[in-house]
């Protein structure tokens, strides 16, 4: 039996409203630095029934570290415009997916992560790799995404939608 943890929408919004203490971020830009998104590819069957690839066509994402703890855990905020062109490698069919959500991500030394997000991001799920069927999705709304140390992803939507990018380019 799966247990779902529901986080109130106000809690997600509060996390996204967190700001670094005065002077902690440093620099004239408040500690924001570019966070370029790499291109990627997956073979047939990994996310979609066909090979798929993606690369940013608009990438204005920036990040800043909000906190670093003694155990190595970091809390990082991401924001900015991101549009990823998703391409069916066999047919060339493509779709420009908006992934411009704003997120606060807790990254732990064991490689687990907790994402608190408002707005769209791209999320891929392998077979048996999460509580969402294998695929590549645009997830939009207010939601959390947790990643276990083994890579298992759990998406908990408070409000929003998922859209299959495999269907868009299939």
Coordinates of C-alpha atoms in Angstrom, one line a residue:
X1 CA 0.0 0.0 0.0
X2 CA 1.4 3.4 -1.0
X3 CA 1.2 6.2 1.4
X4 CA 0.8 9.7 0.0
X5 CA 2.1 12.7 1.9
X6 CA 0.1 15.8 1.1
X7 CA 1.8 19.0 1.6
X8 CA -0.5 22.0 1.8
X9 CA -0.2 24.4 -1.1
X10 CA 0.6 27.2 1.4
X11 CA 3.7 25.2 2.5
X12 CA 5.0 24.9 -1.0
X13 CA 4.5 28.6 -1.6
X14 CA 6.2 29.5 1.7
X15 CA 9.3 27.4 0.7
X16 CA 9.4 29.2 -2.7
X17 CA 9.2 32.6 -1.0
X18 CA 12.3 31.9 1.2
X19 CA 15.0 34.4 0.7
X20 CA 18.6 34.2 1.9
X21 CA 19.5 36.3 4.9
X22 CA 20.8 39.8 4.2
X23 CA 24.4 39.6 3.1
X24 CA 24.5 35.8 2.9
X25 CA 23.9 35.6 -0.8
X26 CA 26.7 38.1 -1.6
X27 CA 27.5 39.9 -4.8
X28 CA 25.4 42.5 -6.7
X29 CA 23.1 39.9 -8.1
X30 CA 22.0 38.5 -4.8
X31 CA 24.0 35.3 -5.2
X32 CA 22.2 34.2 -8.4
X33 CA 24.4 32.4 -10.9
X34 CA 23.7 30.8 -14.3
X35 CA 22.5 27.2 -14.1
X36 CA 22.7 26.0 -17.7
X37 CA 20.7 22.9 -18.7
X38 CA 22.6 20.2 -20.6
X39 CA 21.2 18.5 -23.7
X40 CA 20.2 14.9 -23.1
X41 CA 19.1 11.7 -24.9
X42 CA 17.5 8.5 -24.0
X43 CA 17.4 5.2 -26.1
X44 CA 14.2 3.7 -27.2
X45 CA 12.3 2.2 -24.3
X46 CA 14.0 4.2 -21.6
X47 CA 11.4 7.0 -21.4
X48 CA 9.4 6.7 -24.7
X49 CA 8.9 3.7 -27.0
X50 CA 11.4 5.5 -29.4
X51 CA 14.7 7.3 -28.9
X52 CA 14.2 10.8 -27.7
X53 CA 16.5 13.8 -27.2
X54 CA 16.2 17.3 -25.8
X55 CA 18.1 20.5 -25.8
X56 CA 17.4 23.9 -24.5
X57 CA 16.3 26.6 -27.0
X58 CA 15.8 29.2 -24.3
X59 CA 17.9 28.9 -21.1
X60 CA 17.8 31.7 -18.7
X61 CA 17.8 29.6 -15.6
X62 CA 19.7 30.9 -12.5
X63 CA 20.3 29.4 -9.1
X64 CA 21.4 30.5 -5.7
X65 CA 22.3 28.5 -2.6
X66 CA 20.0 29.3 0.3
X67 CA 21.6 27.1 2.9
X68 CA 24.4 24.6 3.3
X69 CA 24.4 22.3 6.3
X70 CA 27.2 20.6 8.2
X71 CA 26.1 17.2 6.9
X72 CA 26.6 18.4 3.3
X73 CA 22.9 19.0 2.5
X74 CA 22.3 22.1 0.3
X75 CA 19.1 24.0 -0.3
X76 CA 19.2 25.6 -3.8
X77 CA 16.6 27.8 -5.4
X78 CA 16.1 27.8 -9.2
X79 CA 14.2 30.2 -11.4
X80 CA 14.2 31.5 -15.0
X81 CA 12.9 30.8 -18.5
X82 CA 13.6 27.4 -19.9
X83 CA 12.2 25.9 -23.1
X84 CA 13.5 22.5 -24.2
X85 CA 13.1 21.1 -27.7
X86 CA 12.1 17.5 -27.3
X87 CA 12.8 15.5 -30.5
X88 CA 11.7 12.0 -31.6
X89 CA 15.1 10.8 -32.9
X90 CA 13.5 8.4 -35.4
X91 CA 11.1 10.8 -37.1
X92 CA 12.4 14.2 -36.3
X93 CA 9.1 15.3 -34.8
X94 CA 9.6 17.9 -32.2
X95 CA 7.9 19.9 -29.5
X96 CA 9.1 22.9 -27.5
X97 CA 8.3 22.3 -23.9
X98 CA 8.1 25.0 -21.3
X99 CA 10.1 24.1 -18.2
X100 CA 10.2 27.5 -16.6
X101 CA 9.0 26.6 -13.1
X102 CA 10.5 27.9 -9.9
X103 CA 11.9 25.4 -7.5
X104 CA 13.6 25.0 -4.1
X105 CA 15.6 21.8 -4.1
X106 CA 17.1 20.1 -1.0
X107 CA 20.0 18.0 -2.2
X108 CA 21.4 15.5 0.3
X109 CA 24.8 13.8 0.4
X110 CA 23.1 10.4 -0.2
X111 CA 22.0 11.8 -3.6
X112 CA 18.3 12.0 -2.5
X113 CA 16.5 15.2 -3.3
X114 CA 13.2 17.0 -2.4
X115 CA 11.9 19.4 -5.0
X116 CA 9.2 22.0 -4.0
X117 CA 7.9 23.4 -7.3
X118 CA 5.5 26.0 -8.7
X119 CA 5.2 26.0 -12.5
X120 CA 6.3 23.6 -15.2
X121 CA 9.4 21.4 -15.3
X122 CA 10.3 18.4 -17.4
X123 CA 10.5 15.1 -15.5
X124 CA 11.4 11.7 -16.9
X125 CA 10.5 8.4 -15.3
X126 CA 12.0 5.0 -16.2
X127 CA 10.2 1.7 -16.0
X128 CA 9.5 1.0 -12.3
X129 CA 11.4 4.2 -11.4
X130 CA 8.6 6.1 -9.8
X131 CA 5.0 6.5 -9.0
X132 CA 4.3 7.8 -12.5
X133 CA 4.4 5.4 -15.5
X134 CA 7.5 5.3 -17.7
X135 CA 7.6 8.4 -19.8
X136 CA 8.7 12.0 -20.3
X137 CA 6.4 14.7 -18.9
X138 CA 5.8 18.3 -18.5
X139 CA 4.6 18.6 -14.9
X140 CA 2.9 21.9 -14.1
X141 CA 1.2 23.4 -11.1
X142 CA 2.2 23.2 -7.4
X143 CA 3.8 19.9 -6.4
X144 CA 6.7 18.1 -4.8
X145 CA 9.0 15.6 -6.4
X146 CA 11.2 13.5 -4.2
X147 CA 14.1 11.4 -5.4
X148 CA 15.3 8.5 -3.2
X149 CA 19.0 7.6 -3.0
X150 CA 18.3 4.9 -5.5
X151 CA 16.7 7.3 -8.0
X152 CA 13.1 6.3 -7.4
X153 CA 10.9 9.4 -8.0
X154 CA 7.7 10.2 -6.2
X155 CA 5.5 13.0 -7.7
X156 CA 2.9 14.5 -5.4
X157 CA 0.7 17.0 -7.1
X158 CA -1.1 19.5 -5.0
X159 CA -2.7 21.2 -8.0
X160 CA -1.8 20.9 -11.6
X161 CA -1.3 18.5 -14.5
X162 CA 1.1 16.2 -16.3
X163 CA 1.4 16.2 -20.1
X164 CA 3.1 13.3 -21.9
X165 CA 5.9 14.5 -24.2
X166 CA 6.2 11.0 -25.7
X167 CA 2.7 11.5 -27.0
X168 CA 3.5 15.0 -28.3
X169 CA 6.4 13.8 -30.5
X170 CA 5.3 10.2 -31.0

